C-alpha positions as a printed Julia matrix, in Angstrom:
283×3 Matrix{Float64}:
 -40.91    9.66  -29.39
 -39.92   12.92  -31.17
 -37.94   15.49  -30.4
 -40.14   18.46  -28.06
 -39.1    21.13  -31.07
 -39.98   18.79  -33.56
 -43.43   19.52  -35.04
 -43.82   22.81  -33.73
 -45.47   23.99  -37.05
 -48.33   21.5   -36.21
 -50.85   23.49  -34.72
 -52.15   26.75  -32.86
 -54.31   27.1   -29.6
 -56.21   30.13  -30.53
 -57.07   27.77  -33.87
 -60.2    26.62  -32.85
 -61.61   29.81  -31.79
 -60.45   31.71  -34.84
 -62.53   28.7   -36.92
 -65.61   28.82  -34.35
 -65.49   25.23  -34.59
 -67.86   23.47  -32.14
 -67.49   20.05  -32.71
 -64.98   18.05  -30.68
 -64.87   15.4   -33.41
 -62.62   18.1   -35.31
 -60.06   18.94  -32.26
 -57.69   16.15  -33.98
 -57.56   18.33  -37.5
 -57.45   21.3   -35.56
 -54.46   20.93  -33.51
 -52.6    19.51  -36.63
 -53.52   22.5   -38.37
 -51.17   25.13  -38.02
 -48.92   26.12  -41.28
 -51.15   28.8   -41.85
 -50.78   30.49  -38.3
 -47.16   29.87  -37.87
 -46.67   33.11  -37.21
 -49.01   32.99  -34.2
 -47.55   29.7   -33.07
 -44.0    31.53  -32.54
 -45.45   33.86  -30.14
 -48.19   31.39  -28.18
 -46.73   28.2   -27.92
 -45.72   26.42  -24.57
 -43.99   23.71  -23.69
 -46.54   21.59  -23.11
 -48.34   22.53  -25.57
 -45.38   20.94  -27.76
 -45.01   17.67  -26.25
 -48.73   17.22  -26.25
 -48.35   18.11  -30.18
 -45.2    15.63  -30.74
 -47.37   13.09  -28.97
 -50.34   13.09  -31.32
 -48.7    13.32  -34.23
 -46.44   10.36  -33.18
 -49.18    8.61  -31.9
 -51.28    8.95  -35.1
 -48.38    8.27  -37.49
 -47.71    4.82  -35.54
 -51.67    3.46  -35.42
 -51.51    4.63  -39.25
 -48.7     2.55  -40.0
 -49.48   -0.55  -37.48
 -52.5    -0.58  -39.71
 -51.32   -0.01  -43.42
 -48.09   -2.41  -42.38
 -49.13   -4.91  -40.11
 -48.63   -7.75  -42.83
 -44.86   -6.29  -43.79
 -43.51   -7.07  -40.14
 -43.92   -3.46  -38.89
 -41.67   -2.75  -35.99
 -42.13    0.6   -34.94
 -41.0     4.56  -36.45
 -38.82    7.18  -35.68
 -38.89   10.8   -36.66
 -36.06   13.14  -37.44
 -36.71   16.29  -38.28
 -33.86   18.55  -40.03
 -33.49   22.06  -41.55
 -34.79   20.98  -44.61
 -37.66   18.53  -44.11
 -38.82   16.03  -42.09
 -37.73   12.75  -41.95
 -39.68    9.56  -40.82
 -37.7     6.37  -40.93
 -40.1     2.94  -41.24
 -38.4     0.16  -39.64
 -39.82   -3.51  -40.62
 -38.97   -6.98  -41.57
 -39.81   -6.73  -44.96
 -39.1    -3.33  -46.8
 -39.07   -5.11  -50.03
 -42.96   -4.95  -49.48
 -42.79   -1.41  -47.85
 -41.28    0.19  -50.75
 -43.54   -1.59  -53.17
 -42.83   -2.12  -57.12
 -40.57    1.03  -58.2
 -41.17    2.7   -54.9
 -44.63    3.15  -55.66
 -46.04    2.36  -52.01
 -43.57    4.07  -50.12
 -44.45    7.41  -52.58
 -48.25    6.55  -52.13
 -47.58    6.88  -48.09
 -45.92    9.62  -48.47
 -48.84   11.89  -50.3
 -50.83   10.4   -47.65
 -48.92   11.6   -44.57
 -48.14   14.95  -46.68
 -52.08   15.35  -47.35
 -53.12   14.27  -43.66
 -50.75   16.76  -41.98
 -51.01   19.67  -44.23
 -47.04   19.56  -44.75
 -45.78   21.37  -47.69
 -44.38   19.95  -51.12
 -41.36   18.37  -50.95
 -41.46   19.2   -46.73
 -41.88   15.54  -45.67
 -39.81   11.98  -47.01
 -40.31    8.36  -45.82
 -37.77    5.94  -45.66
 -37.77    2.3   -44.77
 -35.05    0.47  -42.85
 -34.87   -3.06  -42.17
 -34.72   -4.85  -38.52
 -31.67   -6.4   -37.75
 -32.74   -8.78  -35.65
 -36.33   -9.53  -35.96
 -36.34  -12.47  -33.24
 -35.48   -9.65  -30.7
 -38.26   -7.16  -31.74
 -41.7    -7.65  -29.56
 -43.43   -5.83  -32.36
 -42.46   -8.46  -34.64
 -43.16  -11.2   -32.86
 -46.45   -9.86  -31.85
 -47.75  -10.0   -35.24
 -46.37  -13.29  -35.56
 -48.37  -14.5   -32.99
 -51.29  -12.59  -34.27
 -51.34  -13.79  -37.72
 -51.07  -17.43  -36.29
 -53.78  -17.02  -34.53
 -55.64  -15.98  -37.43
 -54.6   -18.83  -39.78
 -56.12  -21.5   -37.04
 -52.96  -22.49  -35.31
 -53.45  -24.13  -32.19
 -52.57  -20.91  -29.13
 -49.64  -23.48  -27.55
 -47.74  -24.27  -30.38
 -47.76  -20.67  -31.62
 -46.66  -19.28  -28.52
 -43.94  -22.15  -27.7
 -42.6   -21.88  -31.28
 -42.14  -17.94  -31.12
 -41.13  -18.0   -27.77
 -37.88  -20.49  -28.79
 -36.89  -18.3   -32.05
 -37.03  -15.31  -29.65
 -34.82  -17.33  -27.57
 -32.76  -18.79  -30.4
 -31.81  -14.9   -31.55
 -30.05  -14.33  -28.45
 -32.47  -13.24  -26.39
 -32.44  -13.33  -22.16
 -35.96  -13.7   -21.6
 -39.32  -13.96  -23.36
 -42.79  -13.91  -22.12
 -46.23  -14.18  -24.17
 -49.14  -13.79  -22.81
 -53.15  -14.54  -24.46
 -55.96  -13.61  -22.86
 -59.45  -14.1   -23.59
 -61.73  -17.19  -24.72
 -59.02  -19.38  -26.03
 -60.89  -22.75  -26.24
 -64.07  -22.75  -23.44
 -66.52  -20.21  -22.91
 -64.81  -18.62  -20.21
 -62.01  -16.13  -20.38
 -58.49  -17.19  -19.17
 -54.98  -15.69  -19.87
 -51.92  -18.16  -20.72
 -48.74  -16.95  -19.99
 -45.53  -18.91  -21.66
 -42.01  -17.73  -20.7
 -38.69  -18.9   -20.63
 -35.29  -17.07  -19.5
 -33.93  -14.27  -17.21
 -37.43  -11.88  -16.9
 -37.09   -8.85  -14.51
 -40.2    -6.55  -14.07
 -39.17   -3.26  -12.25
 -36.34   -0.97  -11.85
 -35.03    1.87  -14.46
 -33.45   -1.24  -15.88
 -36.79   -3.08  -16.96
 -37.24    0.17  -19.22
 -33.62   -0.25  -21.48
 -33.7    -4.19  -21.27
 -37.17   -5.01  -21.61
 -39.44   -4.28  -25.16
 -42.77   -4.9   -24.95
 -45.89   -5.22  -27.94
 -49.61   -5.44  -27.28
 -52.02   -6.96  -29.99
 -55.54   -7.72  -30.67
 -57.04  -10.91  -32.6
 -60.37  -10.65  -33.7
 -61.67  -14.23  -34.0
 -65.1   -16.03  -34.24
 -65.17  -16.51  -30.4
 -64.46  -12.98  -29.5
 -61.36  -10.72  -29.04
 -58.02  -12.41  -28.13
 -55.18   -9.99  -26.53
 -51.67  -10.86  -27.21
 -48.67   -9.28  -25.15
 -44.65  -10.18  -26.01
 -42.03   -9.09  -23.68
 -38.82   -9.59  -25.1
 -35.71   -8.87  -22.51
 -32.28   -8.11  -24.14
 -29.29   -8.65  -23.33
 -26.37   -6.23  -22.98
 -24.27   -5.51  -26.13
 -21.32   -3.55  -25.73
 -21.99   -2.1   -30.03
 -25.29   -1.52  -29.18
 -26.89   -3.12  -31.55
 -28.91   -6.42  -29.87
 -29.32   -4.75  -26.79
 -28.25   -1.68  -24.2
 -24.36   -1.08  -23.88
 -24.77   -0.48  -20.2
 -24.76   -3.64  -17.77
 -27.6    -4.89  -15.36
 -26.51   -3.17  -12.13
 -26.34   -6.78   -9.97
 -24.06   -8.3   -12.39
 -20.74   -8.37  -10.6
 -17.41   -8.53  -11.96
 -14.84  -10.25  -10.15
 -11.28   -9.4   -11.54
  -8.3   -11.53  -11.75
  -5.77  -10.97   -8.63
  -2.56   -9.83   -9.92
   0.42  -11.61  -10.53
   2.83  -12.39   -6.4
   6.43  -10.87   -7.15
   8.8   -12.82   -5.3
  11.15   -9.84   -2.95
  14.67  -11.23   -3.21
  16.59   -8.76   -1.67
  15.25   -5.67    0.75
  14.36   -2.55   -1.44
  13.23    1.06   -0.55
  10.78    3.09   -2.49
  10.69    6.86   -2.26
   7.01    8.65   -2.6
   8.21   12.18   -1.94
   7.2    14.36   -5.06
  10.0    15.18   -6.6
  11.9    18.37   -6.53
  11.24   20.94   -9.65
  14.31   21.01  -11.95
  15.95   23.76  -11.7
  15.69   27.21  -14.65
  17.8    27.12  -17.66
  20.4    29.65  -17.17
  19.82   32.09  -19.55
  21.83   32.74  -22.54
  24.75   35.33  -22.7
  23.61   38.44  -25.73
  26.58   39.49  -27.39
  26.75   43.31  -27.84
C-alpha cells in the first residue's frame, strides 16, 4: 500500500460538482482527476480523503496489472513516489517478458498508466524487478495453480506438486485450497497442506502471504486460495527478521570456576580521583 501523501495530486472533492456530473459510472475518473485543481486540493483535502485516494489508485494499478501480467508470474507492486516522479516497481518471475523486446512493453504500460491517470510527461516510470524466491510467493503459486487448472491437469496432482516446491523453497507451511465443482455436480472445497500453519495473532500478518484466484472452466468457476507461511530470516529476505513470539531460546549455562583459595570482592563505587594540581605561572 502507498504512502498516505503519495498521490495527493489524484483528485478533488468539489470535482464532481464543478463538472455537474450525474452519473456514478464516472466517480472512478473523477476522483483520479485532479492535476487541474491542484490548487484546490491543497486547501480541501483530508486525511481520509487521501488514504481513500492511495487505495484506489493502488487498487486499480494491481487488478490492471494481475490482468495484463498474469502469464509473466506477476507477484504484486509497490509504489514510491519521489520529488521528481513517481515510481512503480513490477515485481514478477519473468521480467524478461515484462520488459518485452527493447523495452517496448514496459514503455507501452507506461503510456497506459500515464494516459489512465492523467500524470504528466515524463511524471510517471515503471520498473520491473524480479522475485527472489518464487516458491515462497502465494501470488506466484496461485497462478501456477491456476494455469494448471486451465491446461486439464488433474486438481490433486496440481495442488500436491505446488504444495512440495513451496515446501522445497524453504517454506514453514503451505495450504491450497479449491473450491467449487471440481469433478461432480456438487460444490466441495479441497484443502491440501503440509507444515507449521498458524491462523491468528499479529504474527499470522508478517509470517503468513496469502493469494486468491479464479478459474473459469467448462463446469463453472473454480476459486483457488495459497497461503504460504515463512519462516524467520534474520537478512530479511525469505521471511520477517523478527521471531515467532513462542519460540524459546534456551541459552547455554556458563562455564563452573573451580574457588581454590577464599577471595573478597569489593562493589563499593569507587572514590573520584582526586584534581590535578594546577600548574605554577611564572611571572
Amino acid at each position: 500500500m502507498p504512502s498516505s501523501s503519495s498521490f495527493i495530486n489524484h483528485g478533488c472533492p468539489n470535482l464532481q460538482e464543478e463538472k455537474g456530473i450525474q452519473n456514478t459510472a464516472n466517480i472512478m475518473d473523477v476522483w483520479m482527476d485532479g492535476w487541474r485543481c491542484c490548487n484546490k486540493i491543497k486547501k480541501l483535502y483530508t486525511k481520509k480523503y487521501i488514504f481513500v485516494a492511495d487505495g484506489v489508485f493502488y487498487a486499480e494499478l494491481n487488478e490492471f496489472f494481475t490482468r495484463e501480467l498474469a502469464e509473466d508470474g506477476y507477484a504484486g507492486v509497490e509504489v514510491r513516489v519521489t520529488s521528481a516522479r513517481t515510481e512503480i516497481i513490477i515485481r514478477a518471475t519473468h521480467t524478461q517478458n515484462v520488459l518485452g523486446e527493447k523495452g517496448r512493453r514496459i514503455r507501452e504500460l507506461t503510456t497506459l498508466v500515464q494516459k489512465r491517470f492523467k500524470f504528466p510527461e515524463n511524471a510517471v516510470e515503471l520498473y520491473a524487478e524480479r522475485v527472489q524466491n518464487r516458491g515462497l510467493c502465494a501470488i506466484a503459486q496461485c497462478e501456477s495453480v491456476k494455469f494448471k487448472l486451465l491446461n486439464g491437469l488433474a486438481v490433486r496432482r496440481a495442488c500436491y506438486g505446488v504444495v512440495r516446491f513451496v515446501m522445497e523453497s524453504g517454506a514453514k507451511g503451505c495450504e491450497v485450497v479449491v473450491s467449487g465443482k471440481v469433478r461432480a455436480a456438487r460444490a466441495k472445497a479441497m484443502k491440501f497442506a503440509d507444515g507449521f500453519m498458524i491462523h491468528s495473532g499479529n504474527p499470522a500478518r508478517d509470517f503468513i502471504t496469502t493469494a486468491v484466484r479464479h478459474v473459469d472452466l467448462r463446469q463453472g468457476v473454480l476459486g483457488i486460495k495459497v497461503k504460504i507461511m515463512l519462516d524467520s530470516d534474520p537478512t530479511g529476505r525469505n521471511g520477517p527478521k523478527q521471531t515467532l513470539p513462542d519460540i524459546v531460546t534456551i541459552l547455554e549455562p556458563k562455564e563452573d570456576v573451580t574457588i581454590v583459595e577464599p577471595s573478597a570482592q569489593d562493589f563499593r563505587p569507587a572514590a573520584p580521583a582526586p584534581a590535578p594540581a594546577p600548574e605554577p605561572v611564572e611571572a
